[in-house]
Tab-separated table of N, CA and C in Angstrom:
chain	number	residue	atom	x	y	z
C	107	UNK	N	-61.108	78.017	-5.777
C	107	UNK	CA	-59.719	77.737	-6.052
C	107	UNK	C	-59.358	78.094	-7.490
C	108	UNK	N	-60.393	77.718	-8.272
C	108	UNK	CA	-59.862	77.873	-9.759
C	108	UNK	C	-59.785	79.186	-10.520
C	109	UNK	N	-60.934	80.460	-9.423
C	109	UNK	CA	-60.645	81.878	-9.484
C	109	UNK	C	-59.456	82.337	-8.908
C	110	UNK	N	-58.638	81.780	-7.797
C	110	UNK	CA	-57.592	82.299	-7.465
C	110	UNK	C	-56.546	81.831	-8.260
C	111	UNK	N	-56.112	81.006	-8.944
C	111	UNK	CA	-55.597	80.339	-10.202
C	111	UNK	C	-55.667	81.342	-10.847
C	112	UNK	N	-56.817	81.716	-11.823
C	112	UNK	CA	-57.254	82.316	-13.398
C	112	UNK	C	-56.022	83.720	-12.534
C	113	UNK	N	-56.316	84.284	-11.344
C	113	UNK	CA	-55.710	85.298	-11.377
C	113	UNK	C	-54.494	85.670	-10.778
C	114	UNK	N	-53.954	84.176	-10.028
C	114	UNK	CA	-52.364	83.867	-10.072
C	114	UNK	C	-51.200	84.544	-11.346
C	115	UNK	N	-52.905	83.301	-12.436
C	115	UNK	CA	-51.571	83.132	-13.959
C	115	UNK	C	-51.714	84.929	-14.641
C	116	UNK	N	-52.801	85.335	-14.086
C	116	UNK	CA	-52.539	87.125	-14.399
C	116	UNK	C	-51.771	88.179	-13.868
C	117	UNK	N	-51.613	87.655	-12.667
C	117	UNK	CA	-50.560	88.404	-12.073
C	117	UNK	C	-49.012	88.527	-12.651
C	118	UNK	N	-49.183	87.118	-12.557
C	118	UNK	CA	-47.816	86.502	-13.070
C	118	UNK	C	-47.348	86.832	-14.364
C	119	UNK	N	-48.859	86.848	-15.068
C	119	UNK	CA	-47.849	87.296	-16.641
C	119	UNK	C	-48.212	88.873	-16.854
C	120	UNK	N	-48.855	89.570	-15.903
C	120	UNK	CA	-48.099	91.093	-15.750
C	120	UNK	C	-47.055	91.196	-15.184
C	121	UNK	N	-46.299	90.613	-14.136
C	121	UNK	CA	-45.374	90.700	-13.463
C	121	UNK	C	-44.373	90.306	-14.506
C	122	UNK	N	-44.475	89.703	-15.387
C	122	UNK	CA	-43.344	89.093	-17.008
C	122	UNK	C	-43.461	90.353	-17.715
C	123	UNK	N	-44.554	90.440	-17.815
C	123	UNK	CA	-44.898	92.188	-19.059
C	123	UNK	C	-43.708	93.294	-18.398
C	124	UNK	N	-43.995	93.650	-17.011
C	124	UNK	CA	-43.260	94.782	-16.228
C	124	UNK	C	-41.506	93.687	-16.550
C	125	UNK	N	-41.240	93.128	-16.355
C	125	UNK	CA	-40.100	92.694	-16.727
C	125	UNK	C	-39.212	92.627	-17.548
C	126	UNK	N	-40.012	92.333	-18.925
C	126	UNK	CA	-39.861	92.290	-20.099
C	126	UNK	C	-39.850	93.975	-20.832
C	127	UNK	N	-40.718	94.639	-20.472
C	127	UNK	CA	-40.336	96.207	-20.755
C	127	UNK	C	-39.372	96.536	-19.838
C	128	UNK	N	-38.882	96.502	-18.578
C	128	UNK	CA	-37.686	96.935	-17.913
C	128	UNK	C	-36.229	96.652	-18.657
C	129	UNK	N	-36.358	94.837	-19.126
C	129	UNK	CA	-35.284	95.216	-19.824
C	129	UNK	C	-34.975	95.703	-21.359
C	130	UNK	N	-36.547	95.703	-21.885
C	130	UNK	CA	-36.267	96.086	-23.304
C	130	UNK	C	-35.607	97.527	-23.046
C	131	UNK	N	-36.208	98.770	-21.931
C	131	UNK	CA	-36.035	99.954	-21.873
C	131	UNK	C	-34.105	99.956	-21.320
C	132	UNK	N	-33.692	99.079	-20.731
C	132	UNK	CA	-32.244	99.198	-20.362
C	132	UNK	C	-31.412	98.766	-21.966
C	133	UNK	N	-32.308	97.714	-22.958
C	133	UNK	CA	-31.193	97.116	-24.001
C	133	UNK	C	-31.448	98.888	-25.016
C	134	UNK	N	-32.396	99.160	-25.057
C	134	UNK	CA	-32.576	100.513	-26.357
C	134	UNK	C	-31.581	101.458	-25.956
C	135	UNK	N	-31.290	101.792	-24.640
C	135	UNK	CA	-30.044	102.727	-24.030
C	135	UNK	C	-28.805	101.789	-24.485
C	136	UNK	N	-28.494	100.916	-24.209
C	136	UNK	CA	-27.038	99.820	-24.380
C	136	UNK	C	-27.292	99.813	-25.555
C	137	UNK	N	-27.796	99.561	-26.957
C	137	UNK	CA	-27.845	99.779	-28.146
C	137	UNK	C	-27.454	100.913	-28.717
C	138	UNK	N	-27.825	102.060	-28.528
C	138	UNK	CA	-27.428	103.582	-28.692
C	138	UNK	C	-26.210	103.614	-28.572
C	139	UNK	N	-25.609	102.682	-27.219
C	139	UNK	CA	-24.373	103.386	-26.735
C	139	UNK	C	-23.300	102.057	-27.346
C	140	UNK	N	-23.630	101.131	-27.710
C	140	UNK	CA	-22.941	100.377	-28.705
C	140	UNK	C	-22.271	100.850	-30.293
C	141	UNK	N	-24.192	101.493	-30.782
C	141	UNK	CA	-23.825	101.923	-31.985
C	141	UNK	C	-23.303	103.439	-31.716
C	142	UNK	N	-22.895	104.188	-30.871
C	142	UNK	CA	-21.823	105.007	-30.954
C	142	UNK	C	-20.394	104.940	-30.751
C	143	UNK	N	-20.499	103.931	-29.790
C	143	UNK	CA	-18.990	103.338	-29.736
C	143	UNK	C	-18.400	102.460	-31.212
C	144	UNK	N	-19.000	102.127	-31.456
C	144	UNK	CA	-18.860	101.558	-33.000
C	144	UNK	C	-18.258	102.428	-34.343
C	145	UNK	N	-18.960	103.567	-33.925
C	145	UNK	CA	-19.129	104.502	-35.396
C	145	UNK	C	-17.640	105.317	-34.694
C	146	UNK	N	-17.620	105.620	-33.773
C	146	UNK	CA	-16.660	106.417	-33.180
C	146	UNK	C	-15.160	105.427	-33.177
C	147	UNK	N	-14.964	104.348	-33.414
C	147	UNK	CA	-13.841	103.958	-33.412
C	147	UNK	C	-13.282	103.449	-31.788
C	148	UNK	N	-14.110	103.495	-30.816
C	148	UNK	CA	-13.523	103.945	-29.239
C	148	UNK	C	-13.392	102.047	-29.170
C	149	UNK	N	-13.227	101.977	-27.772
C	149	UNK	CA	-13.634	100.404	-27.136
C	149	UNK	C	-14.851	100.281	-26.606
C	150	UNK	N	-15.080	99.106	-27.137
C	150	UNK	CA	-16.385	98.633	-26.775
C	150	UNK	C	-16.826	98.257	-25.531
C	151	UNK	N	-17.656	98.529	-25.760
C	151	UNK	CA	-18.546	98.276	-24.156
C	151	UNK	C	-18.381	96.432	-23.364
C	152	UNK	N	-18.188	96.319	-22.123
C	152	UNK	CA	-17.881	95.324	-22.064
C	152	UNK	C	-18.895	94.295	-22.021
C	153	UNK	N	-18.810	92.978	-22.563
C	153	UNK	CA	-19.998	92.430	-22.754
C	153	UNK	C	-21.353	92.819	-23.322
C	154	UNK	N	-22.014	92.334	-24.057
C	154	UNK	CA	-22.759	92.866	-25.050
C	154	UNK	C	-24.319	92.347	-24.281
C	155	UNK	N	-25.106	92.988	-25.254
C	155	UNK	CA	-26.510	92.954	-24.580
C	155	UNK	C	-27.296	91.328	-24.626
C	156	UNK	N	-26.248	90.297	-24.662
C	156	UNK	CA	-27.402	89.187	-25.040
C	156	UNK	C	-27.760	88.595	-23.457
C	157	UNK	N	-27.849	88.467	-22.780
C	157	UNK	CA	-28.068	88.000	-21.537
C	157	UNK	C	-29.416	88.475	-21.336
C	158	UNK	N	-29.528	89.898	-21.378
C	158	UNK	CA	-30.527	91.075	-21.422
C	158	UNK	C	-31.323	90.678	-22.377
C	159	UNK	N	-31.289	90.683	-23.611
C	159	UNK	CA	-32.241	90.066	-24.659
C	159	UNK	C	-32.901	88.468	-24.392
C	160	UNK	N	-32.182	87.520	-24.270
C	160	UNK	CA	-32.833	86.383	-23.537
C	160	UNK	C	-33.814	86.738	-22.671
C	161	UNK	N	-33.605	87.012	-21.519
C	161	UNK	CA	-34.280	87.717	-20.146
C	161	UNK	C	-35.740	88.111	-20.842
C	162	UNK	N	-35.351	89.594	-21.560
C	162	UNK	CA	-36.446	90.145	-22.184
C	162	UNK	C	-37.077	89.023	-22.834
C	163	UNK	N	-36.455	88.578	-23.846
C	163	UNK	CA	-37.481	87.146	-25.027
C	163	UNK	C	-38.205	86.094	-23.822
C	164	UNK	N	-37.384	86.004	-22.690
C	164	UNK	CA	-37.902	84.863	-22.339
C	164	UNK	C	-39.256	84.930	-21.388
C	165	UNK	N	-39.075	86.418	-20.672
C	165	UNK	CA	-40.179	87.111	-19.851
C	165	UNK	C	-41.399	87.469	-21.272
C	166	UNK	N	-41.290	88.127	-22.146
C	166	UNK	CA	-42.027	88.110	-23.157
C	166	UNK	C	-43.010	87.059	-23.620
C	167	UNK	N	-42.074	85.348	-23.521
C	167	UNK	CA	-42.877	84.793	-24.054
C	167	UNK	C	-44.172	84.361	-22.795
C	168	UNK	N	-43.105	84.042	-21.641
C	168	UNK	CA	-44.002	84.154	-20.132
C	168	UNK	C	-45.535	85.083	-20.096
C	169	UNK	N	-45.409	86.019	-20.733
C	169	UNK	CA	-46.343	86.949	-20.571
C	169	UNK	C	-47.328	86.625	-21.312
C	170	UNK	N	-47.139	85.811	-22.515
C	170	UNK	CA	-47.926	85.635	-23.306
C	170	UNK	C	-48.571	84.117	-23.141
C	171	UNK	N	-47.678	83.943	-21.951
C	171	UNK	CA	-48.397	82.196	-21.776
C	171	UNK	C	-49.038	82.246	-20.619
C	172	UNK	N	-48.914	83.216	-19.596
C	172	UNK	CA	-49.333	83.359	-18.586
C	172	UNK	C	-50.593	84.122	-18.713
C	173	UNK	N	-50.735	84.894	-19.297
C	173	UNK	CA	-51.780	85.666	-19.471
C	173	UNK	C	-52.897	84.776	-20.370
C	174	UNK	N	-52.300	84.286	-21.545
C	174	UNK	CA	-53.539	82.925	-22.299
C	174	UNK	C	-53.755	82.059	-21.374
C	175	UNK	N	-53.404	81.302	-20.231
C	175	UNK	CA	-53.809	80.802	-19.393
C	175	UNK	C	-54.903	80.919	-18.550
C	176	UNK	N	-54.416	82.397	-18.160
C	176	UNK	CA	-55.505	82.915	-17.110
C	176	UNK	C	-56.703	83.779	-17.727
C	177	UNK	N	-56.557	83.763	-19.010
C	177	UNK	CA	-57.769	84.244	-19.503
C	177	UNK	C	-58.758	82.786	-19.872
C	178	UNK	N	-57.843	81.655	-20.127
C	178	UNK	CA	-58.306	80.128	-21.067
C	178	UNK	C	-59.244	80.039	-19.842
C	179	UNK	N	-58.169	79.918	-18.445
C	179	UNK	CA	-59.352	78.918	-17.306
C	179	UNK	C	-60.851	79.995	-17.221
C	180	UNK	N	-61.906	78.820	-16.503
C	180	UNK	CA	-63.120	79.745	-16.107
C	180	UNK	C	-63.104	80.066	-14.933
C	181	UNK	N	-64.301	80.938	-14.982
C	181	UNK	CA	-64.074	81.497	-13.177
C	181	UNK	C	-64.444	80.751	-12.496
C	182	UNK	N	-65.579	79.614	-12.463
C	182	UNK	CA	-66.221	78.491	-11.667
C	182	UNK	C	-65.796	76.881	-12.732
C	183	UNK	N	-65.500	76.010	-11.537
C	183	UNK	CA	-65.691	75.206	-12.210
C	183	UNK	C	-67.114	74.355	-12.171
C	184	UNK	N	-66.816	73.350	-12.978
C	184	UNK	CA	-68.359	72.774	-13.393
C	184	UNK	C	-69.043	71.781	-12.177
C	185	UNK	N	-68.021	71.379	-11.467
C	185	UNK	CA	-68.874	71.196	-9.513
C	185	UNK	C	-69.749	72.327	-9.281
C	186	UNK	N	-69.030	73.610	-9.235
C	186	UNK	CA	-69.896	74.323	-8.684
C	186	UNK	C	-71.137	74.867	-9.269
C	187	UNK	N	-71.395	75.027	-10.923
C	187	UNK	CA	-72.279	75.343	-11.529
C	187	UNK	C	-73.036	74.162	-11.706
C	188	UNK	N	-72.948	72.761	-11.057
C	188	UNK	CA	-73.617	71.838	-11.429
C	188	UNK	C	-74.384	71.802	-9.853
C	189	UNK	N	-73.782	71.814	-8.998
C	189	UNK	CA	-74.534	72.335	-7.576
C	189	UNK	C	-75.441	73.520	-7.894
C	190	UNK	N	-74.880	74.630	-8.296
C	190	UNK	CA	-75.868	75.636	-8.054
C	190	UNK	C	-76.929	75.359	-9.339
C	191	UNK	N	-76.812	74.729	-10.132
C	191	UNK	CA	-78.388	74.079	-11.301
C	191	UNK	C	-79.099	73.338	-10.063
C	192	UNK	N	-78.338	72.423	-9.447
C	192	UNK	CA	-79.632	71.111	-8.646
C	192	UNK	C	-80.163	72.247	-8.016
C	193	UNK	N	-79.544	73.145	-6.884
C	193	UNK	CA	-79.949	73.652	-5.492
C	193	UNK	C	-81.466	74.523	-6.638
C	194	UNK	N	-81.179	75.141	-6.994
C	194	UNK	CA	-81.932	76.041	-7.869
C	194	UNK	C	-83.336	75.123	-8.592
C	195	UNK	N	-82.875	73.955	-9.324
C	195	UNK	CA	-84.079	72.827	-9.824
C	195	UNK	C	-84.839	72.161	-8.391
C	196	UNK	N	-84.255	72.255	-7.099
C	196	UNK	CA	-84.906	71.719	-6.099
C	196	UNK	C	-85.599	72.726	-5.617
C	197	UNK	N	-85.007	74.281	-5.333
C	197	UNK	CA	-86.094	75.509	-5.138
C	197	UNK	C	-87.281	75.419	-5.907
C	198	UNK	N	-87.283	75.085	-7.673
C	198	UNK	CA	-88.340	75.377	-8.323
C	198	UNK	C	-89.623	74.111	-8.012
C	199	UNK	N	-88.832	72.896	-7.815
C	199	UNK	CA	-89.911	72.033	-7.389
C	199	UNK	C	-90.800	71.792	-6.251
C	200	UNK	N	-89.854	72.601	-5.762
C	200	UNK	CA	-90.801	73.053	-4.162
C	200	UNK	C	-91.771	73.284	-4.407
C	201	UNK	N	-91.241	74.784	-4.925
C	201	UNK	CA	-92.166	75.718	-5.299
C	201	UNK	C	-93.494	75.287	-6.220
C	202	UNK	N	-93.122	74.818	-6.997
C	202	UNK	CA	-94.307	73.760	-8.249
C	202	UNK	C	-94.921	73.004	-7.600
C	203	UNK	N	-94.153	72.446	-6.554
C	203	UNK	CA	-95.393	71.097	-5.517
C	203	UNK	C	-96.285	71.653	-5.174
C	204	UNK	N	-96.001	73.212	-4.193
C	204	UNK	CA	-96.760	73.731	-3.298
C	204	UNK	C	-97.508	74.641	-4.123
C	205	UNK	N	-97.435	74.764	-5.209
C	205	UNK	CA	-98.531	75.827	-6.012
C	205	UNK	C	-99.757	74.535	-6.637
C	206	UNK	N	-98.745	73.158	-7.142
C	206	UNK	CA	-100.222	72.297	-6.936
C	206	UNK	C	-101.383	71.565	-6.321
C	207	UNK	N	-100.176	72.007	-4.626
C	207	UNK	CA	-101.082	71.536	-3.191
C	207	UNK	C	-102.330	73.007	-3.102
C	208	UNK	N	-101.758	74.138	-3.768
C	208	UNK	CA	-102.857	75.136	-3.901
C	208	UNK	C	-103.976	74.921	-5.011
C	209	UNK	N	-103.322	74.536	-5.941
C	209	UNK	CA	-104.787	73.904	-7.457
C	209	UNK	C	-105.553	73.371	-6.984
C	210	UNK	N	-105.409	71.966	-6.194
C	210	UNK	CA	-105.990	70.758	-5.575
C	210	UNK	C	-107.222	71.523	-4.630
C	211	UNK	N	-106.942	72.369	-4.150
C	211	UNK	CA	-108.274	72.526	-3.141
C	211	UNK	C	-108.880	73.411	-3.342
């Protein structure tokens, strides 16, 4: 469960990354075409790019929390690496019994 997690929160904060560059790449075009309408004297474009900038800032920061997440968690948790120590310490004692049922005779 906690591997499908680690790579939920990776998906997720690539899926913010692809977001966050989609709209940075639409505000750098609407910027251009602001600061020419500007210099040119014309009318301005209607409504300005902040909606778009939020969006972008806010997918941005997503990306960066989503992705420290899913790199923070581990791939196993400590149930399962504490099972696979016993199962593994009970193989070796087997094994150690039956090599001293071989010394003995």
């Amino acid at each position: 469960m906690l591997k499908f997690t680690k790579g939920l929160f990776l998906v997720m904060g690539l899926a913010a990354a692809v977001t966050a560059v989609t709209f940075m790449s639409g505000l750098f075009s609407q910027v251009d075409e602001l600061i020419a309408t500007s210099r040119g004297g014309g009318v301005a474009v209607a409504g300005g790019p902040k909606r778009q900038i939020w969006i972008a800032m806010a997918a941005a920061a997503l990306t960066g929390l989503f992705i420290g997440i899913g790199l923070a968690l581990p791939r196993r948790t400590a149930r399962s690496i504490r099972n696979e120590t016993r199962a593994r310490l009970a193989t070796s004692a087997t094994v150690a019994a039956s090599a001293s049922d071989i010394d003995e005779e």
